[in-house]
PDB file of C-alpha atoms in Angstrom:
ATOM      1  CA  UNK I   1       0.000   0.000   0.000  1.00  0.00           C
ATOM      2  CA  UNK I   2       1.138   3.518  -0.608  1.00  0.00           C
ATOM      3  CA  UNK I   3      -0.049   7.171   0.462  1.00  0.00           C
ATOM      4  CA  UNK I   4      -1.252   9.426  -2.703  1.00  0.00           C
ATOM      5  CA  UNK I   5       0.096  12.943  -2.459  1.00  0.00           C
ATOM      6  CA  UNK I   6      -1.363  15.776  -4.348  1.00  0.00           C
ATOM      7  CA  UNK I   7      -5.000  17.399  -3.629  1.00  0.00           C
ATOM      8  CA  UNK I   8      -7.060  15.457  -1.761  1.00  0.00           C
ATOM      9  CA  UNK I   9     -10.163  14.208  -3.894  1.00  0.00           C
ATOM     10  CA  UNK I  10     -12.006  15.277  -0.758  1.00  0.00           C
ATOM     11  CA  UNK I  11     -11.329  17.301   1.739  1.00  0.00           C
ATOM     12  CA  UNK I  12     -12.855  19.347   5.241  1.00  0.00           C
ATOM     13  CA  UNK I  13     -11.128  21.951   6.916  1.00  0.00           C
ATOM     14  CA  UNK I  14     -12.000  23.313  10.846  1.00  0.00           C
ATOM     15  CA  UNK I  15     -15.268  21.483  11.033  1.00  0.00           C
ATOM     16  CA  UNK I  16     -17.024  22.088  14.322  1.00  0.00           C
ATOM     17  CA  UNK I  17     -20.794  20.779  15.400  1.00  0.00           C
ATOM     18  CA  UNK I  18     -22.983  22.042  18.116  1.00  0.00           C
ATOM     19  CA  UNK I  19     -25.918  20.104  19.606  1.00  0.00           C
ATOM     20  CA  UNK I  20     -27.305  22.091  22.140  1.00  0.00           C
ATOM     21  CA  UNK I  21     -24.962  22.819  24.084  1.00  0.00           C
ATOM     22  CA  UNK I  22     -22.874  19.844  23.499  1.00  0.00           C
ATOM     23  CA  UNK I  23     -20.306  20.229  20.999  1.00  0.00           C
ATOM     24  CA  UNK I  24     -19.645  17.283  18.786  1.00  0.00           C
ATOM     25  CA  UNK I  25     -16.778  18.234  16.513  1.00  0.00           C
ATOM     26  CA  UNK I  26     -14.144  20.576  17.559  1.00  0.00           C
ATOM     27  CA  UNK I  27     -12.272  21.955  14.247  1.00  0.00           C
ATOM     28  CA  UNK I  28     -12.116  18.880  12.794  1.00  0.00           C
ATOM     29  CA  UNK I  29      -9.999  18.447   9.433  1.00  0.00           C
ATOM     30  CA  UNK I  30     -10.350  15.483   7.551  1.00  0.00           C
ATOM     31  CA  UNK I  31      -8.977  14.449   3.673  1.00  0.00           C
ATOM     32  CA  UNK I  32      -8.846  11.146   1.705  1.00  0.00           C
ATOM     33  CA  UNK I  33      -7.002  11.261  -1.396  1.00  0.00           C
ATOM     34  CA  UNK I  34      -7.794   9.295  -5.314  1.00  0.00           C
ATOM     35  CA  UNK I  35      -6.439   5.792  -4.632  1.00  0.00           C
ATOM     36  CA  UNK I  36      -7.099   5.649  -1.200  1.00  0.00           C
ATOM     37  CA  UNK I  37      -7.879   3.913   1.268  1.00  0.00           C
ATOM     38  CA  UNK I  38      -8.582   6.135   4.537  1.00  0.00           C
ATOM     39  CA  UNK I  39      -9.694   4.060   8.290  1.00  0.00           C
ATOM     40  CA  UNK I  40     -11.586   6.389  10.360  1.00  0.00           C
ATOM     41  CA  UNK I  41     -11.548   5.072  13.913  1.00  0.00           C
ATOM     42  CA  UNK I  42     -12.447   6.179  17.246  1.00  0.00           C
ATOM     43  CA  UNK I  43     -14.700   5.557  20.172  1.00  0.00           C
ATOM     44  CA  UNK I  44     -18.501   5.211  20.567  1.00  0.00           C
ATOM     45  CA  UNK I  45     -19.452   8.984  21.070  1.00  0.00           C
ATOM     46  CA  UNK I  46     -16.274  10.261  19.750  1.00  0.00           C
ATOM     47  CA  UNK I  47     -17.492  11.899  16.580  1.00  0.00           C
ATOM     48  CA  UNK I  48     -17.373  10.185  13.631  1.00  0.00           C
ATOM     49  CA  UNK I  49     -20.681   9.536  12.547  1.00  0.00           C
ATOM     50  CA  UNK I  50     -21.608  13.191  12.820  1.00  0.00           C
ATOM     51  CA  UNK I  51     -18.595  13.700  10.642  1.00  0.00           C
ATOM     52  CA  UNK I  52     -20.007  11.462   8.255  1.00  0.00           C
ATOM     53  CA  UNK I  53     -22.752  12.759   8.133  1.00  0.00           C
ATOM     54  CA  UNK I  54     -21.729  16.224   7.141  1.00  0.00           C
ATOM     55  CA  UNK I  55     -19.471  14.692   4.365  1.00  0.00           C
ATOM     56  CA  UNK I  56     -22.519  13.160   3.377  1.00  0.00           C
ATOM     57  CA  UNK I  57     -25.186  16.542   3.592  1.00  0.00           C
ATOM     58  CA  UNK I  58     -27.063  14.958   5.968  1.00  0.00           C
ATOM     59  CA  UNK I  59     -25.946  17.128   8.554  1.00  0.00           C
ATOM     60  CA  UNK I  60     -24.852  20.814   7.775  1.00  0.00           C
ATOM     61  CA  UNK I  61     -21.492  22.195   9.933  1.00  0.00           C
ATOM     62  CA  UNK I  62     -21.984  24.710  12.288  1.00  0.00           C
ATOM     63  CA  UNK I  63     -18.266  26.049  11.268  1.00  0.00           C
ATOM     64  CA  UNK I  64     -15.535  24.932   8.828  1.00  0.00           C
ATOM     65  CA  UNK I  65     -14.922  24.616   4.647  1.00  0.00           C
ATOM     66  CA  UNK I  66     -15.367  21.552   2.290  1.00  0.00           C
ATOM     67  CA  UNK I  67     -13.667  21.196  -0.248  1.00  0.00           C
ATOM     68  CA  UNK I  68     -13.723  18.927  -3.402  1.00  0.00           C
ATOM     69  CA  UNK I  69     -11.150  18.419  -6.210  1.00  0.00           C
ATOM     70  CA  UNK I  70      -9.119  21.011  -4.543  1.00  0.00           C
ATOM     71  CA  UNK I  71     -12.205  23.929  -4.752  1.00  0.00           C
ATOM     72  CA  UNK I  72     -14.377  24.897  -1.964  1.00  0.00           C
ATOM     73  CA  UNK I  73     -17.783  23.821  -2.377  1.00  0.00           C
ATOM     74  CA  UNK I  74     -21.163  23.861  -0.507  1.00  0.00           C
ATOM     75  CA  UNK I  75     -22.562  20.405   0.298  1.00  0.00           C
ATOM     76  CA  UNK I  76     -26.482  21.222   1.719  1.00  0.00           C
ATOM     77  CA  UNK I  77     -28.011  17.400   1.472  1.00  0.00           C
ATOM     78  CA  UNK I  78     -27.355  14.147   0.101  1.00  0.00           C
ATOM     79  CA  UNK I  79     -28.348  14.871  -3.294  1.00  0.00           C
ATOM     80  CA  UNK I  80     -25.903  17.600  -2.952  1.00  0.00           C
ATOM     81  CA  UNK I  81     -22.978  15.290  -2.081  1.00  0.00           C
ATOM     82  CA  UNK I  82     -24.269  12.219  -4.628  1.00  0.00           C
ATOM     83  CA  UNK I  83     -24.124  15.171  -7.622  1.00  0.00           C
ATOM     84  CA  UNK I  84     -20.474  15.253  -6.945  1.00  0.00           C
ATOM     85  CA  UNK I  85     -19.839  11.662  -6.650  1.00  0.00           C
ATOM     86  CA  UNK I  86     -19.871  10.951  -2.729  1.00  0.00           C
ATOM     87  CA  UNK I  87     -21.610   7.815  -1.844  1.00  0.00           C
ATOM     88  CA  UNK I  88     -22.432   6.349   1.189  1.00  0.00           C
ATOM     89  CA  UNK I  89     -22.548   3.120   1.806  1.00  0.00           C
ATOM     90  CA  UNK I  90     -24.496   2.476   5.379  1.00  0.00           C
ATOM     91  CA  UNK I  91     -25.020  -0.780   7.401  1.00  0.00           C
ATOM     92  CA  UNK I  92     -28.755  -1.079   6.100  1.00  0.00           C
ATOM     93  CA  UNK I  93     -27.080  -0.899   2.632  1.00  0.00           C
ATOM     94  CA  UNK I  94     -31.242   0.412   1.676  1.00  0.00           C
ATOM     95  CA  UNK I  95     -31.720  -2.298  -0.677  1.00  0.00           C
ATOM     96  CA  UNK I  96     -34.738  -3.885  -1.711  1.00  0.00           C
ATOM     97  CA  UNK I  97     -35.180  -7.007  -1.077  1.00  0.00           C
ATOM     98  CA  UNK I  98     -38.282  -8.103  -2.988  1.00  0.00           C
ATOM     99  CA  UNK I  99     -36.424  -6.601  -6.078  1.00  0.00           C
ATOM    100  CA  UNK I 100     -33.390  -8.085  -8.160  1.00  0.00           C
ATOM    101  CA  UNK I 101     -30.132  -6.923  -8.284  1.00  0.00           C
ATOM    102  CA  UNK I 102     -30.887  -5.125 -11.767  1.00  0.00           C
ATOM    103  CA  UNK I 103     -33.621  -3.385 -10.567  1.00  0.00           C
ATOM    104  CA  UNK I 104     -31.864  -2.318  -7.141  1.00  0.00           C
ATOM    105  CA  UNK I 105     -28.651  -1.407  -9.195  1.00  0.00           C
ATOM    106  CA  UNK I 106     -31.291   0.964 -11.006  1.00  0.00           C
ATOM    107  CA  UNK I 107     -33.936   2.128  -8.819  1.00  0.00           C
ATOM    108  CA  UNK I 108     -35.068   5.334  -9.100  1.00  0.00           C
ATOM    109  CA  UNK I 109     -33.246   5.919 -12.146  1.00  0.00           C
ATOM    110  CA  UNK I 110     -34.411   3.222 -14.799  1.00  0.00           C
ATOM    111  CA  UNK I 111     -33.597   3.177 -18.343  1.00  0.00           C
ATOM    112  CA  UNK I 112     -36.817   3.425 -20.322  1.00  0.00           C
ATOM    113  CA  UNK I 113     -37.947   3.769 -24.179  1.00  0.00           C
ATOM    114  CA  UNK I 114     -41.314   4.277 -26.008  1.00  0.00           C
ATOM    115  CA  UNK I 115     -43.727   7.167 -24.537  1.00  0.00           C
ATOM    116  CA  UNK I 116     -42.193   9.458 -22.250  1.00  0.00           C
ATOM    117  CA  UNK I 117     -42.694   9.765 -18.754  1.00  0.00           C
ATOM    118  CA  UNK I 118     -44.506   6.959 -16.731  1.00  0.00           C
ATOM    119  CA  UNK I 119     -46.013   5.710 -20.054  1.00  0.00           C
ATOM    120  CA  UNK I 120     -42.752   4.305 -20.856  1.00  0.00           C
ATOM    121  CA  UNK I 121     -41.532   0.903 -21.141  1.00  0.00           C
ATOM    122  CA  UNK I 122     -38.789  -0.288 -19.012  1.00  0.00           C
ATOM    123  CA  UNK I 123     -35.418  -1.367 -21.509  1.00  0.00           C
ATOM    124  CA  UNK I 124     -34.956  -4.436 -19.291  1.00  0.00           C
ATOM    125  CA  UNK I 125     -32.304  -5.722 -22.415  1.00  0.00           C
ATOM    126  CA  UNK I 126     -30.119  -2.578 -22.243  1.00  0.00           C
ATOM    127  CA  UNK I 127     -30.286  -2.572 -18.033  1.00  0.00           C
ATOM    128  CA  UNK I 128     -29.058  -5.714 -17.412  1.00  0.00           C
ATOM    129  CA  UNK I 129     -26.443  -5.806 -20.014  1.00  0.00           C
ATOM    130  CA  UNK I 130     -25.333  -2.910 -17.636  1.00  0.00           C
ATOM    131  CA  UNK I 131     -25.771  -4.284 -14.815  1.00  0.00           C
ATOM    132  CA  UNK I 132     -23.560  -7.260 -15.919  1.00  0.00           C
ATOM    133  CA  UNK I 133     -20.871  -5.026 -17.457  1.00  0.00           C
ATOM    134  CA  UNK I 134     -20.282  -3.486 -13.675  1.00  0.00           C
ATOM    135  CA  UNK I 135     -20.357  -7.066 -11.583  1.00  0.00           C
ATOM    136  CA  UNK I 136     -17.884  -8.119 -13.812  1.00  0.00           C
ATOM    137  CA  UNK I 137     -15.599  -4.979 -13.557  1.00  0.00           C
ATOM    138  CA  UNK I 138     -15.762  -5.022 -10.065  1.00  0.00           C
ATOM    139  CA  UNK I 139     -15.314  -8.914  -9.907  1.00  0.00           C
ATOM    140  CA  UNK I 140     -18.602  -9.564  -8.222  1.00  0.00           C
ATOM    141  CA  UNK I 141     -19.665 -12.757  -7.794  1.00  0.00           C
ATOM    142  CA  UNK I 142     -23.271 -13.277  -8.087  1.00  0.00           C
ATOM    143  CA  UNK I 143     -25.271 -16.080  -9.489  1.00  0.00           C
ATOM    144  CA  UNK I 144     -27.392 -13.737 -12.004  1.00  0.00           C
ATOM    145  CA  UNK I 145     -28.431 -10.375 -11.685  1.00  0.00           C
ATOM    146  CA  UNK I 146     -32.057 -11.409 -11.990  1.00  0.00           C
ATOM    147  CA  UNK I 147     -31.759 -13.141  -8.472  1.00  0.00           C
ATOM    148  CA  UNK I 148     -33.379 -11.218  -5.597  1.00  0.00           C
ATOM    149  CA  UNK I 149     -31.387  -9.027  -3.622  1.00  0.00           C
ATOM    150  CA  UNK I 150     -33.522 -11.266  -0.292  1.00  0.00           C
ATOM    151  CA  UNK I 151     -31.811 -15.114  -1.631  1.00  0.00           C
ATOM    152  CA  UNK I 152     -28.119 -12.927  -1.341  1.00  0.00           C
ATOM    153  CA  UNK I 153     -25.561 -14.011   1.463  1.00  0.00           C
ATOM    154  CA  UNK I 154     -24.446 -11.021   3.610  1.00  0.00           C
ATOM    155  CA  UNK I 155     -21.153 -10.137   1.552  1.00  0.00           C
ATOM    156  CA  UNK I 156     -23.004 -10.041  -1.814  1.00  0.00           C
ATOM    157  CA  UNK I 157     -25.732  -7.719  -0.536  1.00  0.00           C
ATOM    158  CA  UNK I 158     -22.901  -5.172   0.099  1.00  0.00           C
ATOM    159  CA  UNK I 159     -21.498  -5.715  -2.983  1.00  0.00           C
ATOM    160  CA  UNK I 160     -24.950  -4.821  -4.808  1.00  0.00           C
ATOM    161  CA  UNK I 161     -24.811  -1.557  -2.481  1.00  0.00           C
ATOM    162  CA  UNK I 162     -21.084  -0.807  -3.841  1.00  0.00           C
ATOM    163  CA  UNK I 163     -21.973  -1.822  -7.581  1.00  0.00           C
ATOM    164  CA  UNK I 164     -24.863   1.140  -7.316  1.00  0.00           C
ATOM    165  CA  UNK I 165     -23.009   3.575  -6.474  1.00  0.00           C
ATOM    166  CA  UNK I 166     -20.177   2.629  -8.895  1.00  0.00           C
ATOM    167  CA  UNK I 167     -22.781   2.529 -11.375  1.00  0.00           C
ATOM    168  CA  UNK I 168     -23.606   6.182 -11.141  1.00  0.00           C
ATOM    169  CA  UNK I 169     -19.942   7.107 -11.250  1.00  0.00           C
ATOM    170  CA  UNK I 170     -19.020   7.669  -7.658  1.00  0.00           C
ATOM    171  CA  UNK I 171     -15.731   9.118  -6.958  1.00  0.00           C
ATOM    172  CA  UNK I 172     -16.214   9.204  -3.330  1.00  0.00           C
ATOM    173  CA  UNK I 173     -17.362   6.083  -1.348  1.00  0.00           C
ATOM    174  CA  UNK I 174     -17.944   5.918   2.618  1.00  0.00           C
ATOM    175  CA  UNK I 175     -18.255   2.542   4.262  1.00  0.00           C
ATOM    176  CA  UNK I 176     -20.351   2.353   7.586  1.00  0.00           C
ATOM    177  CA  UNK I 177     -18.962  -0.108   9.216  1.00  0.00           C
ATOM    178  CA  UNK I 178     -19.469  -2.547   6.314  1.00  0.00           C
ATOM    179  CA  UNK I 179     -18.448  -5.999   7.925  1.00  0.00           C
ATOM    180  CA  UNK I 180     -20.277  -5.737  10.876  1.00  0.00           C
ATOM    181  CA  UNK I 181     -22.738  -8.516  10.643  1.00  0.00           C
ATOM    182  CA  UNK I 182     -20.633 -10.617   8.304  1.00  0.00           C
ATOM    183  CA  UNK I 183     -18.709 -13.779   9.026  1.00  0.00           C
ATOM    184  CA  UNK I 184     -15.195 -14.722   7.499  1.00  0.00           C
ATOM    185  CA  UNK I 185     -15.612 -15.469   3.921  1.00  0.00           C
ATOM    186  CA  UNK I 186     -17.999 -12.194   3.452  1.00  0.00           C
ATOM    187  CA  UNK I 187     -16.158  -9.915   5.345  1.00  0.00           C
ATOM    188  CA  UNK I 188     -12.649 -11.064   2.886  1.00  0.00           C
ATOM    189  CA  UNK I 189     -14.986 -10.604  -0.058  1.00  0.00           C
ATOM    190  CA  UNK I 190     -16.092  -7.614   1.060  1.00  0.00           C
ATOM    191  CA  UNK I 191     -12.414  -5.989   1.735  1.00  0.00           C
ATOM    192  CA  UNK I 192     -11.214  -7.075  -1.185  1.00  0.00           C
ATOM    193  CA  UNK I 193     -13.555  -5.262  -3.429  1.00  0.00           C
ATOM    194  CA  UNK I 194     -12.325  -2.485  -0.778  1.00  0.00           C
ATOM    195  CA  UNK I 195      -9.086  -2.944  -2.295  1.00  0.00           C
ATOM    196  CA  UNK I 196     -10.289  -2.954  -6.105  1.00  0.00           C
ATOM    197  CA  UNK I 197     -12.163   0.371  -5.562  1.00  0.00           C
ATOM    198  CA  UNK I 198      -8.476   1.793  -4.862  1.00  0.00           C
ATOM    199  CA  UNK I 199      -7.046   0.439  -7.637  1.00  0.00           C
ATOM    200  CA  UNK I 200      -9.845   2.218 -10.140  1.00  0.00           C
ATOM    201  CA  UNK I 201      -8.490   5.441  -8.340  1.00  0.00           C
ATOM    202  CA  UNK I 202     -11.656   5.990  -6.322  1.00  0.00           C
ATOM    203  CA  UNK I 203     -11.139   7.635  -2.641  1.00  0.00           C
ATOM    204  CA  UNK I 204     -12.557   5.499   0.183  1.00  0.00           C
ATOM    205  CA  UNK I 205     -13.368   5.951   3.893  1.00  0.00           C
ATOM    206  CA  UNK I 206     -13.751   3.333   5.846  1.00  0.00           C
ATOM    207  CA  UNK I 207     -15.605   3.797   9.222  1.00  0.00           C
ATOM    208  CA  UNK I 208     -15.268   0.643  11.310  1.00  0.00           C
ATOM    209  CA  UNK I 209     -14.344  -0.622  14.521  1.00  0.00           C
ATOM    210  CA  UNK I 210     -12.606  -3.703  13.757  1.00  0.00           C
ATOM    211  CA  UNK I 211      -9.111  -2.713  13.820  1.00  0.00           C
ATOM    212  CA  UNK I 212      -7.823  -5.819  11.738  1.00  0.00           C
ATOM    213  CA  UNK I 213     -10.077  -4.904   9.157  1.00  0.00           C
ATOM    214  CA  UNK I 214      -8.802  -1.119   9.814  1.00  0.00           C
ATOM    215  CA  UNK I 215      -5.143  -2.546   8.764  1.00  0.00           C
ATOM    216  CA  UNK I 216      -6.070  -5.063   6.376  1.00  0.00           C
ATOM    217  CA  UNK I 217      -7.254  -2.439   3.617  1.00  0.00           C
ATOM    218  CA  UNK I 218      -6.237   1.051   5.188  1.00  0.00           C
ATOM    219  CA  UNK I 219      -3.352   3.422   3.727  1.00  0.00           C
ATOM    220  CA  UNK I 220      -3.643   6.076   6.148  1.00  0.00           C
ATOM    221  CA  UNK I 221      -5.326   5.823   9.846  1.00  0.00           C
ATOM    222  CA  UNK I 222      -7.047   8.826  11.429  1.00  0.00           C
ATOM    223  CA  UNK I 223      -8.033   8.684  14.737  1.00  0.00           C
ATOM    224  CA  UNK I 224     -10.955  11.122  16.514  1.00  0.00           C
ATOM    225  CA  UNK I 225     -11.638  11.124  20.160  1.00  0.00           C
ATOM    226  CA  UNK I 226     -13.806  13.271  22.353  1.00  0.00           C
ATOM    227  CA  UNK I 227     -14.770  15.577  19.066  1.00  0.00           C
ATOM    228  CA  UNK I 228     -11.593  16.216  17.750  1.00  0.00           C
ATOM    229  CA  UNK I 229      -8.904  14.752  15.343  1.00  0.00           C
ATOM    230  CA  UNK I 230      -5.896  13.127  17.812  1.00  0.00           C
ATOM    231  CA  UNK I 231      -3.532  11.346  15.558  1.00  0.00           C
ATOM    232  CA  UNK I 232      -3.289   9.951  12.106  1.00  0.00           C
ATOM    233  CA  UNK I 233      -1.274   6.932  11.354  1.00  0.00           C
ATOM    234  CA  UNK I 234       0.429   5.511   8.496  1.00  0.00           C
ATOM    235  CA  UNK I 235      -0.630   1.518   8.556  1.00  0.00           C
ATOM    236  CA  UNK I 236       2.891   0.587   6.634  1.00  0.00           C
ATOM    237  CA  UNK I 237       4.355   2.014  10.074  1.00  0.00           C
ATOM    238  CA  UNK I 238       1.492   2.145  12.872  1.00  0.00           C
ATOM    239  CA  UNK I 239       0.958  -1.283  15.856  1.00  0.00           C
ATOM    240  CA  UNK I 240      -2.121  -1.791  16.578  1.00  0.00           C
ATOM    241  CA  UNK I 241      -1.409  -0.626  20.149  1.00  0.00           C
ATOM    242  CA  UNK I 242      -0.304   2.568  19.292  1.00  0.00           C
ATOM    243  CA  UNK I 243      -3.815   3.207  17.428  1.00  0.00           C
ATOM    244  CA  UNK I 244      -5.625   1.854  20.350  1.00  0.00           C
ATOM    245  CA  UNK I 245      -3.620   4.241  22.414  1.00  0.00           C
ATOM    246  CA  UNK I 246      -4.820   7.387  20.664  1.00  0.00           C
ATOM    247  CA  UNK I 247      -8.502   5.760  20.510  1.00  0.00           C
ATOM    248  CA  UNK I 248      -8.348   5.820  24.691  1.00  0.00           C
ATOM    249  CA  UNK I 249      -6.304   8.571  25.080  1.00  0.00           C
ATOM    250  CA  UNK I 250      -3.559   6.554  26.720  1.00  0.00           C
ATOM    251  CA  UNK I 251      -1.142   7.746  24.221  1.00  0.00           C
ATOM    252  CA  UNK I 252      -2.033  11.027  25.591  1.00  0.00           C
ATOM    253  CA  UNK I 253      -1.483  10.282  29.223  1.00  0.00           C
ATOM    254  CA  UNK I 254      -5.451  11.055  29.518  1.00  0.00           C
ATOM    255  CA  UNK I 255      -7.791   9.344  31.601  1.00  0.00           C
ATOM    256  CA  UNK I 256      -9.608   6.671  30.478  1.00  0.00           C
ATOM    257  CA  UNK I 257     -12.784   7.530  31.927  1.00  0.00           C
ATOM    258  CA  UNK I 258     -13.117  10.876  30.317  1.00  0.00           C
ATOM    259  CA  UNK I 259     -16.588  11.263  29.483  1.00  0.00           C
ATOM    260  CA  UNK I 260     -17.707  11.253  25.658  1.00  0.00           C
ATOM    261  CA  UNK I 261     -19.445  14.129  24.105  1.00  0.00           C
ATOM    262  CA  UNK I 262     -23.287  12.854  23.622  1.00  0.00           C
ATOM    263  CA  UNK I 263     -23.170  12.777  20.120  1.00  0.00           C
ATOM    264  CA  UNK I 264     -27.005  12.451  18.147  1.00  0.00           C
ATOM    265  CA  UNK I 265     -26.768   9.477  15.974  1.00  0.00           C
ATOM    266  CA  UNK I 266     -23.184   8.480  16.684  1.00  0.00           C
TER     267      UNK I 266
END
């Protein structure tokens, strides 16, 4: 593995996030680069799913700049994020189940011909030759893509949720802690499309608590704790114990038993 230099693909500068009167980010700066692969790691209540969330529009900053392709831009909502090729990627994966995987890989957005508008007919042909075309570029395994997403193993159903956003040219793509329900074989499958993503030059954050998984696909570790940004970590040269350290605080000489910002939807 090796650390991209250049302009970030993404980036967010002095983020900050009030609830209240509890503060949930505290100048926060975060980046992930083309071609890689980014762990983002920290305690329950530490921070990171309301930083998500703001890389994602759910969630607007009360402070701070975003910045994409090296130019400040305003992200106001999800569609606002998706337009410029961030995906997210959460543990429901919001797929279908009664559907197939052509119709999940399209929904919303189908390919039609004939009248226009809801008259139209669906090009079933044209969206499944599609949908084939981008299983087999990301080396997806699935037994057709006219088998619902409900008869899919654990690993596959995530790699329907990847192929979507892929799909619709994604540059961007946030995992929520993606193997947390899976057992061996679907959590490897699942890390090693992790690993092809990189390789087609796409920036990817990874949001997980399994440190092994952390190391397995990670370039760079950043760690946040109590709100802010503590440490970042290259894995070619980070232990495990030294990221657990910054996750605690006992790298810092803090006390354990700090309490945690209460962070809304962390």
């Amino acid at each position: 593995m090796s650390i991209p230099g250049g302009t970030p693909i993404l980036e967010v500068k002095g983020i900050s996030k009030h609830f209240g009167q509890v503060r949930a980010l505290d100048r926060v700066d975060f980046e992930v680069h083309p071609g890689e692969v980014v762990g983002f790691v920290g305690d329950n209540g530490a921070g990171k799913s309301t930083l998500i969330k703001i890389i994602a529009g759910a969630y607007q900053a009360d402070e701070g700049q975003y910045f994409f392709d090296g130019r400040e831009v305003h992200v106001h909502s999800p569609r606002d994020a998706t337009s410029r090729g961030i995906a997210t990627v959460y543990q429901d994966l919001a797929l279908c189940d009664n559907l197939d995987v052509v119709a999940n890989l399209y929904l919303g957005r189908e390919d039609c011909f004939g009248l226009p508008g809801p008259l139209g007919l669906l090009d079933e042909v044209d969206m499944e030759k599609r949908a084939s075309e981008v299983l087999k570029q990301l080396s997806i395994n699935i037994p057709s893509v006219r088998t619902p997403v409900a008869s899919l193993s654990g690993g596959q159903r995530q790699t329907v949720a990847v192929a979507r956003t892929v799909m619709w040219d994604a540059r961007v793509l946030i995992f929520d802690e993606p193997t947390a329900a899976l057992g061996v074989a679907q959590t490897r499958q699942v890390l090693d499309l992790i690993k092809r993503l990189r390789d087609r030059g796409m920036g990817v954050i990874l949001v997980s608590h399994n440190l092994a998984n952390v190391f397995a696909v990670s370039d760079r570790i950043i760690v946040i704790r109590l709100g802010r940004r503590v440490a970042t970590f290259d894995v070619r040269e980070a232990s495990r114990e030294e990221v657990v350290g910054a996750i605690t605080g006992a790298q810092f000489g803090e006390d354990d038993g700090l309490p945690h910002p209460a962070e809304i939807g962390a």
